[in-house]
Amino acid sequence: MRNLFLYTLVPIVVLLLILTGFYPGLIWLTILALAILGLGIYNLIQNKHAILKNFPVIGYLRYFFEFISPEIQQYFIERNTDGKPFSRNLRSIAYQRSKNLEATSPFGTQLEINNRDYEGLRHSIYPVPIVEELPRIIIGGKDCKQPYSASRLNISAMSYGSLSSNAIMALNKGALRGNFYHNTGEGGISDHHMQGGDLVWQIGTGYFGCRTEQGNFDPESFREKARRKEVKMIELKLSQGAKPGHGGILPAVKNTEEVARIRGLIPYTLVLSPQHHTAFSNAKELIQFIGTLRELSDGKPVGFKLCIGRTDEFIELCETMNELNIYPDFITVDGAEGGTGASPLEFADAVGIPLEPALIFVHQSLEKFGIRDKLRIISSGKVLSAASFLKILSLGADVCNSARGFMFSLGCIQALRCNTNECPTGVATQDKMLVKGLAVSDKKDRVYYFHLNTLLASMELLAACGKKSFDDISMDIFMRGDEFMHLSDLYFPNYLDDFTKIRTDKSTFKRVGDRPDEQVNN
């Protein structure tokens, strides 16, 4: 190919040079040919790219097709039921609900419903009237002075820096209109979060927004921000599903001067949050730290988020809670299928337990130790449709968080460029030209409608199953219900046998009802 390049292009360039003397109008074509020749000769002598060395000009086609392959896959090859992590059908229903359009589908299901992986709801021949009020639940245990009335569906953790300023503002304004909460992510509270919507302030290993110059936890800085009226709850992030055991990652190109100022970092440097917390190193210190955060925040609900890995460590946490008589107000369970803006592939693909068995395990563990009624379980991990929302509640969660669902409501097209700063819709980028394309005035309404219409659809499904309340949801409403029950045996084969020595509880697989309403501070 190298000889072919020289044998064909060189004579063409020489011929063009001769003809240009007779026909000056060919000068631009000659210049183009000379540029291509120069590029080809450079590639022949460079040693960095083997393909370009062997194919000096046409080798660039490989990089071009690689660049546009996600678009080709999504728009020309992918079927409606294909697409990872979300199919075209699921993305479409998110778009329709966020635009407040009728989310209907023609001609019947496109799924292979005889497939063993098919999940369906067991409807009742005696449907009940649809619940009239959007579902809410009280979060706050015995030591909580300011319990919070939360929507059952909320915005999951996404930091400013990972998301653009306009995206954060649209999410918060949508949360304000719909009366649901907006989790800040571990990047701290920015001015863009302060649009009036309820906030759950997430504290990660970097302690952004409440850190000393050395990167450790700063109690006074935390106290000041935690007592803001917009902050309704505090979430301590131990790990997240997309990269459990790995600290948060913010590419240098997205670490702008404003982002760095909020986080207390050097601008335009790669941000790698530590893998571990410095404020605690064992179960006892962790549970005591939860109590400290609750005290510093003047009694607001405090909990922690984790992706389950070693089950013995979570069991130790349960034992320590009872030993110290200190309980978090909530536990957020993330699955290995959770989303992120940037993650090492091995962590995304090979670390952590999926949400379904993890959620069952956490629910069972809390019941076995007699503390399930002392706290709430929040779940995050691929909650998008009304059916997935009900499934997560049936597996033991009280509240669901969604990140990518609300990203779709902002206009995300699953371009898979979150880590490049080149998000074409202005959602996951700090490029000012791209951010301008996301109109806050329009997207805030889409955030609101996605939340509203997803809950309304779930209420319709609930009524079709003959359930009068979200408190009545249990695994038996799903056709894979029996299989769900055995998931714990697949992932934790000795788990139930070990707990037989502690206490036998026949209600293991049933939802725990809500506690009586308490005085709520909104």
JSON list of N, CA, C and O in Angstrom, two decimals, residues 21-58:
[
{"chain": "A", "resi": 21, "resn": "GLY", "atom": "N", "xyz": [0.70, 25.14, -15.00]},
{"chain": "A", "resi": 21, "resn": "GLY", "atom": "CA", "xyz": [1.38, 26.16, -15.78]},
{"chain": "A", "resi": 21, "resn": "GLY", "atom": "C", "xyz": [0.57, 26.60, -16.99]},
{"chain": "A", "resi": 21, "resn": "GLY", "atom": "O", "xyz": [0.68, 27.75, -17.44]},
{"chain": "A", "resi": 22, "resn": "PHE", "atom": "N", "xyz": [-0.25, 25.70, -17.50]},
{"chain": "A", "resi": 22, "resn": "PHE", "atom": "CA", "xyz": [-1.09, 26.03, -18.67]},
{"chain": "A", "resi": 22, "resn": "PHE", "atom": "C", "xyz": [-2.49, 26.47, -18.25]},
{"chain": "A", "resi": 22, "resn": "PHE", "atom": "O", "xyz": [-3.12, 27.29, -18.92]},
{"chain": "A", "resi": 23, "resn": "TYR", "atom": "N", "xyz": [-2.97, 25.92, -17.13]},
{"chain": "A", "resi": 23, "resn": "TYR", "atom": "CA", "xyz": [-4.32, 26.24, -16.66]},
{"chain": "A", "resi": 23, "resn": "TYR", "atom": "C", "xyz": [-4.24, 26.69, -15.20]},
{"chain": "A", "resi": 23, "resn": "TYR", "atom": "O", "xyz": [-4.34, 25.86, -14.27]},
{"chain": "A", "resi": 24, "resn": "PRO", "atom": "N", "xyz": [-4.04, 27.97, -14.96]},
{"chain": "A", "resi": 24, "resn": "PRO", "atom": "CA", "xyz": [-3.89, 28.48, -13.58]},
{"chain": "A", "resi": 24, "resn": "PRO", "atom": "C", "xyz": [-5.07, 28.15, -12.66]},
{"chain": "A", "resi": 24, "resn": "PRO", "atom": "O", "xyz": [-4.91, 28.12, -11.44]},
{"chain": "A", "resi": 25, "resn": "GLY", "atom": "N", "xyz": [-6.23, 27.88, -13.23]},
{"chain": "A", "resi": 25, "resn": "GLY", "atom": "CA", "xyz": [-7.39, 27.57, -12.41]},
{"chain": "A", "resi": 25, "resn": "GLY", "atom": "C", "xyz": [-7.24, 26.27, -11.63]},
{"chain": "A", "resi": 25, "resn": "GLY", "atom": "O", "xyz": [-8.01, 26.00, -10.70]},
{"chain": "A", "resi": 26, "resn": "LEU", "atom": "N", "xyz": [-6.23, 25.48, -12.00]},
{"chain": "A", "resi": 26, "resn": "LEU", "atom": "CA", "xyz": [-6.02, 24.20, -11.30]},
{"chain": "A", "resi": 26, "resn": "LEU", "atom": "C", "xyz": [-5.17, 24.36, -10.04]},
{"chain": "A", "resi": 26, "resn": "LEU", "atom": "O", "xyz": [-4.82, 23.38, -9.39]},
{"chain": "A", "resi": 27, "resn": "ILE", "atom": "N", "xyz": [-4.80, 25.59, -9.70]},
{"chain": "A", "resi": 27, "resn": "ILE", "atom": "CA", "xyz": [-3.89, 25.82, -8.58]},
{"chain": "A", "resi": 27, "resn": "ILE", "atom": "C", "xyz": [-4.40, 25.24, -7.26]},
{"chain": "A", "resi": 27, "resn": "ILE", "atom": "O", "xyz": [-3.65, 24.64, -6.48]},
{"chain": "A", "resi": 28, "resn": "TRP", "atom": "N", "xyz": [-5.72, 25.39, -6.99]},
{"chain": "A", "resi": 28, "resn": "TRP", "atom": "CA", "xyz": [-6.27, 24.91, -5.71]},
{"chain": "A", "resi": 28, "resn": "TRP", "atom": "C", "xyz": [-6.29, 23.38, -5.65]},
{"chain": "A", "resi": 28, "resn": "TRP", "atom": "O", "xyz": [-6.02, 22.80, -4.60]},
{"chain": "A", "resi": 29, "resn": "LEU", "atom": "N", "xyz": [-6.56, 22.76, -6.79]},
{"chain": "A", "resi": 29, "resn": "LEU", "atom": "CA", "xyz": [-6.51, 21.30, -6.84]},
{"chain": "A", "resi": 29, "resn": "LEU", "atom": "C", "xyz": [-5.08, 20.81, -6.63]},
{"chain": "A", "resi": 29, "resn": "LEU", "atom": "O", "xyz": [-4.85, 19.80, -5.94]},
{"chain": "A", "resi": 30, "resn": "THR", "atom": "N", "xyz": [-4.13, 21.55, -7.19]},
{"chain": "A", "resi": 30, "resn": "THR", "atom": "CA", "xyz": [-2.72, 21.19, -7.03]},
{"chain": "A", "resi": 30, "resn": "THR", "atom": "C", "xyz": [-2.28, 21.34, -5.58]},
{"chain": "A", "resi": 30, "resn": "THR", "atom": "O", "xyz": [-1.57, 20.48, -5.02]},
{"chain": "A", "resi": 31, "resn": "ILE", "atom": "N", "xyz": [-2.71, 22.43, -4.93]},
{"chain": "A", "resi": 31, "resn": "ILE", "atom": "CA", "xyz": [-2.38, 22.64, -3.52]},
{"chain": "A", "resi": 31, "resn": "ILE", "atom": "C", "xyz": [-2.95, 21.52, -2.66]},
{"chain": "A", "resi": 31, "resn": "ILE", "atom": "O", "xyz": [-2.29, 21.01, -1.74]},
{"chain": "A", "resi": 32, "resn": "LEU", "atom": "N", "xyz": [-4.19, 21.11, -2.95]},
{"chain": "A", "resi": 32, "resn": "LEU", "atom": "CA", "xyz": [-4.82, 20.01, -2.20]},
{"chain": "A", "resi": 32, "resn": "LEU", "atom": "C", "xyz": [-4.03, 18.72, -2.37]},
{"chain": "A", "resi": 32, "resn": "LEU", "atom": "O", "xyz": [-3.78, 17.98, -1.41]},
{"chain": "A", "resi": 33, "resn": "ALA", "atom": "N", "xyz": [-3.64, 18.44, -3.62]},
{"chain": "A", "resi": 33, "resn": "ALA", "atom": "CA", "xyz": [-2.87, 17.22, -3.88]},
{"chain": "A", "resi": 33, "resn": "ALA", "atom": "C", "xyz": [-1.52, 17.25, -3.18]},
{"chain": "A", "resi": 33, "resn": "ALA", "atom": "O", "xyz": [-1.06, 16.24, -2.64]},
{"chain": "A", "resi": 34, "resn": "LEU", "atom": "N", "xyz": [-0.86, 18.42, -3.16]},
{"chain": "A", "resi": 34, "resn": "LEU", "atom": "CA", "xyz": [0.41, 18.56, -2.46]},
{"chain": "A", "resi": 34, "resn": "LEU", "atom": "C", "xyz": [0.24, 18.34, -0.95]},
{"chain": "A", "resi": 34, "resn": "LEU", "atom": "O", "xyz": [1.09, 17.72, -0.30]},
{"chain": "A", "resi": 35, "resn": "ALA", "atom": "N", "xyz": [-0.88, 18.86, -0.38]},
{"chain": "A", "resi": 35, "resn": "ALA", "atom": "CA", "xyz": [-1.14, 18.66, 1.05]},
{"chain": "A", "resi": 35, "resn": "ALA", "atom": "C", "xyz": [-1.33, 17.19, 1.37]},
{"chain": "A", "resi": 35, "resn": "ALA", "atom": "O", "xyz": [-0.81, 16.68, 2.37]},
{"chain": "A", "resi": 36, "resn": "ILE", "atom": "N", "xyz": [-2.07, 16.49, 0.52]},
{"chain": "A", "resi": 36, "resn": "ILE", "atom": "CA", "xyz": [-2.29, 15.06, 0.74]},
{"chain": "A", "resi": 36, "resn": "ILE", "atom": "C", "xyz": [-0.99, 14.29, 0.61]},
{"chain": "A", "resi": 36, "resn": "ILE", "atom": "O", "xyz": [-0.69, 13.38, 1.39]},
{"chain": "A", "resi": 37, "resn": "LEU", "atom": "N", "xyz": [-0.16, 14.71, -0.37]},
{"chain": "A", "resi": 37, "resn": "LEU", "atom": "CA", "xyz": [1.14, 14.06, -0.55]},
{"chain": "A", "resi": 37, "resn": "LEU", "atom": "C", "xyz": [2.02, 14.28, 0.68]},
{"chain": "A", "resi": 37, "resn": "LEU", "atom": "O", "xyz": [2.67, 13.34, 1.18]},
{"chain": "A", "resi": 38, "resn": "GLY", "atom": "N", "xyz": [2.04, 15.52, 1.17]},
{"chain": "A", "resi": 38, "resn": "GLY", "atom": "CA", "xyz": [2.84, 15.80, 2.36]},
{"chain": "A", "resi": 38, "resn": "GLY", "atom": "C", "xyz": [2.37, 15.02, 3.56]},
{"chain": "A", "resi": 38, "resn": "GLY", "atom": "O", "xyz": [3.18, 14.49, 4.35]},
{"chain": "A", "resi": 39, "resn": "LEU", "atom": "N", "xyz": [1.05, 14.92, 3.74]},
{"chain": "A", "resi": 39, "resn": "LEU", "atom": "CA", "xyz": [0.50, 14.15, 4.86]},
{"chain": "A", "resi": 39, "resn": "LEU", "atom": "C", "xyz": [0.87, 12.69, 4.73]},
{"chain": "A", "resi": 39, "resn": "LEU", "atom": "O", "xyz": [1.25, 12.03, 5.72]},
{"chain": "A", "resi": 40, "resn": "GLY", "atom": "N", "xyz": [0.79, 12.17, 3.52]},
{"chain": "A", "resi": 40, "resn": "GLY", "atom": "CA", "xyz": [1.14, 10.76, 3.30]},
{"chain": "A", "resi": 40, "resn": "GLY", "atom": "C", "xyz": [2.59, 10.47, 3.59]},
{"chain": "A", "resi": 40, "resn": "GLY", "atom": "O", "xyz": [2.93, 9.45, 4.21]},
{"chain": "A", "resi": 41, "resn": "ILE", "atom": "N", "xyz": [3.50, 11.37, 3.13]},
{"chain": "A", "resi": 41, "resn": "ILE", "atom": "CA", "xyz": [4.92, 11.17, 3.38]},
{"chain": "A", "resi": 41, "resn": "ILE", "atom": "C", "xyz": [5.21, 11.23, 4.88]},
{"chain": "A", "resi": 41, "resn": "ILE", "atom": "O", "xyz": [6.01, 10.44, 5.41]},
{"chain": "A", "resi": 42, "resn": "TYR", "atom": "N", "xyz": [4.53, 12.16, 5.60]},
{"chain": "A", "resi": 42, "resn": "TYR", "atom": "CA", "xyz": [4.71, 12.23, 7.06]},
{"chain": "A", "resi": 42, "resn": "TYR", "atom": "C", "xyz": [4.30, 10.92, 7.72]},
{"chain": "A", "resi": 42, "resn": "TYR", "atom": "O", "xyz": [5.00, 10.40, 8.60]},
{"chain": "A", "resi": 43, "resn": "ASN", "atom": "N", "xyz": [3.17, 10.36, 7.28]},
{"chain": "A", "resi": 43, "resn": "ASN", "atom": "CA", "xyz": [2.71, 9.10, 7.87]},
{"chain": "A", "resi": 43, "resn": "ASN", "atom": "C", "xyz": [3.64, 7.94, 7.56]},
{"chain": "A", "resi": 43, "resn": "ASN", "atom": "O", "xyz": [3.75, 6.99, 8.33]},
{"chain": "A", "resi": 44, "resn": "LEU", "atom": "N", "xyz": [4.31, 8.00, 6.42]},
{"chain": "A", "resi": 44, "resn": "LEU", "atom": "CA", "xyz": [5.25, 6.94, 6.06]},
{"chain": "A", "resi": 44, "resn": "LEU", "atom": "C", "xyz": [6.44, 6.89, 7.00]},
{"chain": "A", "resi": 44, "resn": "LEU", "atom": "O", "xyz": [7.01, 5.82, 7.26]},
{"chain": "A", "resi": 45, "resn": "ILE", "atom": "N", "xyz": [6.85, 8.07, 7.53]},
{"chain": "A", "resi": 45, "resn": "ILE", "atom": "CA", "xyz": [8.04, 8.10, 8.36]},
{"chain": "A", "resi": 45, "resn": "ILE", "atom": "C", "xyz": [7.75, 8.11, 9.86]},
{"chain": "A", "resi": 45, "resn": "ILE", "atom": "O", "xyz": [8.66, 7.94, 10.67]},
{"chain": "A", "resi": 46, "resn": "GLN", "atom": "N", "xyz": [6.45, 8.34, 10.24]},
{"chain": "A", "resi": 46, "resn": "GLN", "atom": "CA", "xyz": [6.12, 8.32, 11.67]},
{"chain": "A", "resi": 46, "resn": "GLN", "atom": "C", "xyz": [5.99, 6.89, 12.16]},
{"chain": "A", "resi": 46, "resn": "GLN", "atom": "O", "xyz": [5.74, 5.97, 11.38]},
{"chain": "A", "resi": 47, "resn": "ASN", "atom": "N", "xyz": [6.15, 6.68, 13.45]},
{"chain": "A", "resi": 47, "resn": "ASN", "atom": "CA", "xyz": [6.13, 5.33, 14.02]},
{"chain": "A", "resi": 47, "resn": "ASN", "atom": "C", "xyz": [5.07, 5.14, 15.09]},
{"chain": "A", "resi": 47, "resn": "ASN", "atom": "O", "xyz": [5.07, 4.13, 15.79]},
{"chain": "A", "resi": 48, "resn": "LYS", "atom": "N", "xyz": [4.16, 6.11, 15.24]},
{"chain": "A", "resi": 48, "resn": "LYS", "atom": "CA", "xyz": [3.16, 6.05, 16.31]},
{"chain": "A", "resi": 48, "resn": "LYS", "atom": "C", "xyz": [1.95, 5.24, 15.93]},
{"chain": "A", "resi": 48, "resn": "LYS", "atom": "O", "xyz": [1.40, 4.49, 16.74]},
{"chain": "A", "resi": 49, "resn": "HIS", "atom": "N", "xyz": [1.49, 5.36, 14.68]},
{"chain": "A", "resi": 49, "resn": "HIS", "atom": "CA", "xyz": [0.26, 4.68, 14.23]},
{"chain": "A", "resi": 49, "resn": "HIS", "atom": "C", "xyz": [0.59, 3.71, 13.11]},
{"chain": "A", "resi": 49, "resn": "HIS", "atom": "O", "xyz": [0.93, 4.13, 11.99]},
{"chain": "A", "resi": 50, "resn": "ALA", "atom": "N", "xyz": [0.49, 2.42, 13.38]},
{"chain": "A", "resi": 50, "resn": "ALA", "atom": "CA", "xyz": [0.83, 1.40, 12.39]},
{"chain": "A", "resi": 50, "resn": "ALA", "atom": "C", "xyz": [-0.10, 1.46, 11.17]},
{"chain": "A", "resi": 50, "resn": "ALA", "atom": "O", "xyz": [0.35, 1.29, 10.03]},
{"chain": "A", "resi": 51, "resn": "ILE", "atom": "N", "xyz": [-1.39, 1.71, 11.41]},
{"chain": "A", "resi": 51, "resn": "ILE", "atom": "CA", "xyz": [-2.35, 1.74, 10.31]},
{"chain": "A", "resi": 51, "resn": "ILE", "atom": "C", "xyz": [-2.01, 2.87, 9.34]},
{"chain": "A", "resi": 51, "resn": "ILE", "atom": "O", "xyz": [-2.01, 2.69, 8.11]},
{"chain": "A", "resi": 52, "resn": "LEU", "atom": "N", "xyz": [-1.68, 4.05, 9.88]},
{"chain": "A", "resi": 52, "resn": "LEU", "atom": "CA", "xyz": [-1.36, 5.18, 9.01]},
{"chain": "A", "resi": 52, "resn": "LEU", "atom": "C", "xyz": [-0.01, 5.00, 8.33]},
{"chain": "A", "resi": 52, "resn": "LEU", "atom": "O", "xyz": [0.22, 5.53, 7.24]},
{"chain": "A", "resi": 53, "resn": "LYS", "atom": "N", "xyz": [0.89, 4.27, 8.94]},
{"chain": "A", "resi": 53, "resn": "LYS", "atom": "CA", "xyz": [2.18, 4.02, 8.31]},
{"chain": "A", "resi": 53, "resn": "LYS", "atom": "C", "xyz": [2.02, 3.08, 7.12]},
{"chain": "A", "resi": 53, "resn": "LYS", "atom": "O", "xyz": [2.70, 3.24, 6.10]},
{"chain": "A", "resi": 54, "resn": "ASN", "atom": "N", "xyz": [1.12, 2.12, 7.25]},
{"chain": "A", "resi": 54, "resn": "ASN", "atom": "CA", "xyz": [0.89, 1.16, 6.17]},
{"chain": "A", "resi": 54, "resn": "ASN", "atom": "C", "xyz": [-0.10, 1.67, 5.13]},
{"chain": "A", "resi": 54, "resn": "ASN", "atom": "O", "xyz": [-0.03, 1.28, 3.96]},
{"chain": "A", "resi": 55, "resn": "PHE", "atom": "N", "xyz": [-1.03, 2.52, 5.58]},
{"chain": "A", "resi": 55, "resn": "PHE", "atom": "CA", "xyz": [-2.05, 3.09, 4.68]},
{"chain": "A", "resi": 55, "resn": "PHE", "atom": "C", "xyz": [-2.05, 4.60, 4.88]},
{"chain": "A", "resi": 55, "resn": "PHE", "atom": "O", "xyz": [-2.90, 5.14, 5.60]},
{"chain": "A", "resi": 56, "resn": "PRO", "atom": "N", "xyz": [-1.09, 5.30, 4.28]},
{"chain": "A", "resi": 56, "resn": "PRO", "atom": "CA", "xyz": [-0.81, 6.70, 4.63]},
{"chain": "A", "resi": 56, "resn": "PRO", "atom": "C", "xyz": [-1.97, 7.67, 4.53]},
{"chain": "A", "resi": 56, "resn": "PRO", "atom": "O", "xyz": [-2.03, 8.63, 5.27]},
{"chain": "A", "resi": 57, "resn": "VAL", "atom": "N", "xyz": [-2.93, 7.42, 3.62]},
{"chain": "A", "resi": 57, "resn": "VAL", "atom": "CA", "xyz": [-4.06, 8.35, 3.45]},
{"chain": "A", "resi": 57, "resn": "VAL", "atom": "C", "xyz": [-5.38, 7.69, 3.79]},
{"chain": "A", "resi": 57, "resn": "VAL", "atom": "O", "xyz": [-6.12, 8.16, 4.65]},
{"chain": "A", "resi": 58, "resn": "ILE", "atom": "N", "xyz": [-5.66, 6.56, 3.15]},
{"chain": "A", "resi": 58, "resn": "ILE", "atom": "CA", "xyz": [-6.97, 5.94, 3.38]},
{"chain": "A", "resi": 58, "resn": "ILE", "atom": "C", "xyz": [-7.09, 5.36, 4.78]},
{"chain": "A", "resi": 58, "resn": "ILE", "atom": "O", "xyz": [-8.18, 5.02, 5.24]}
]
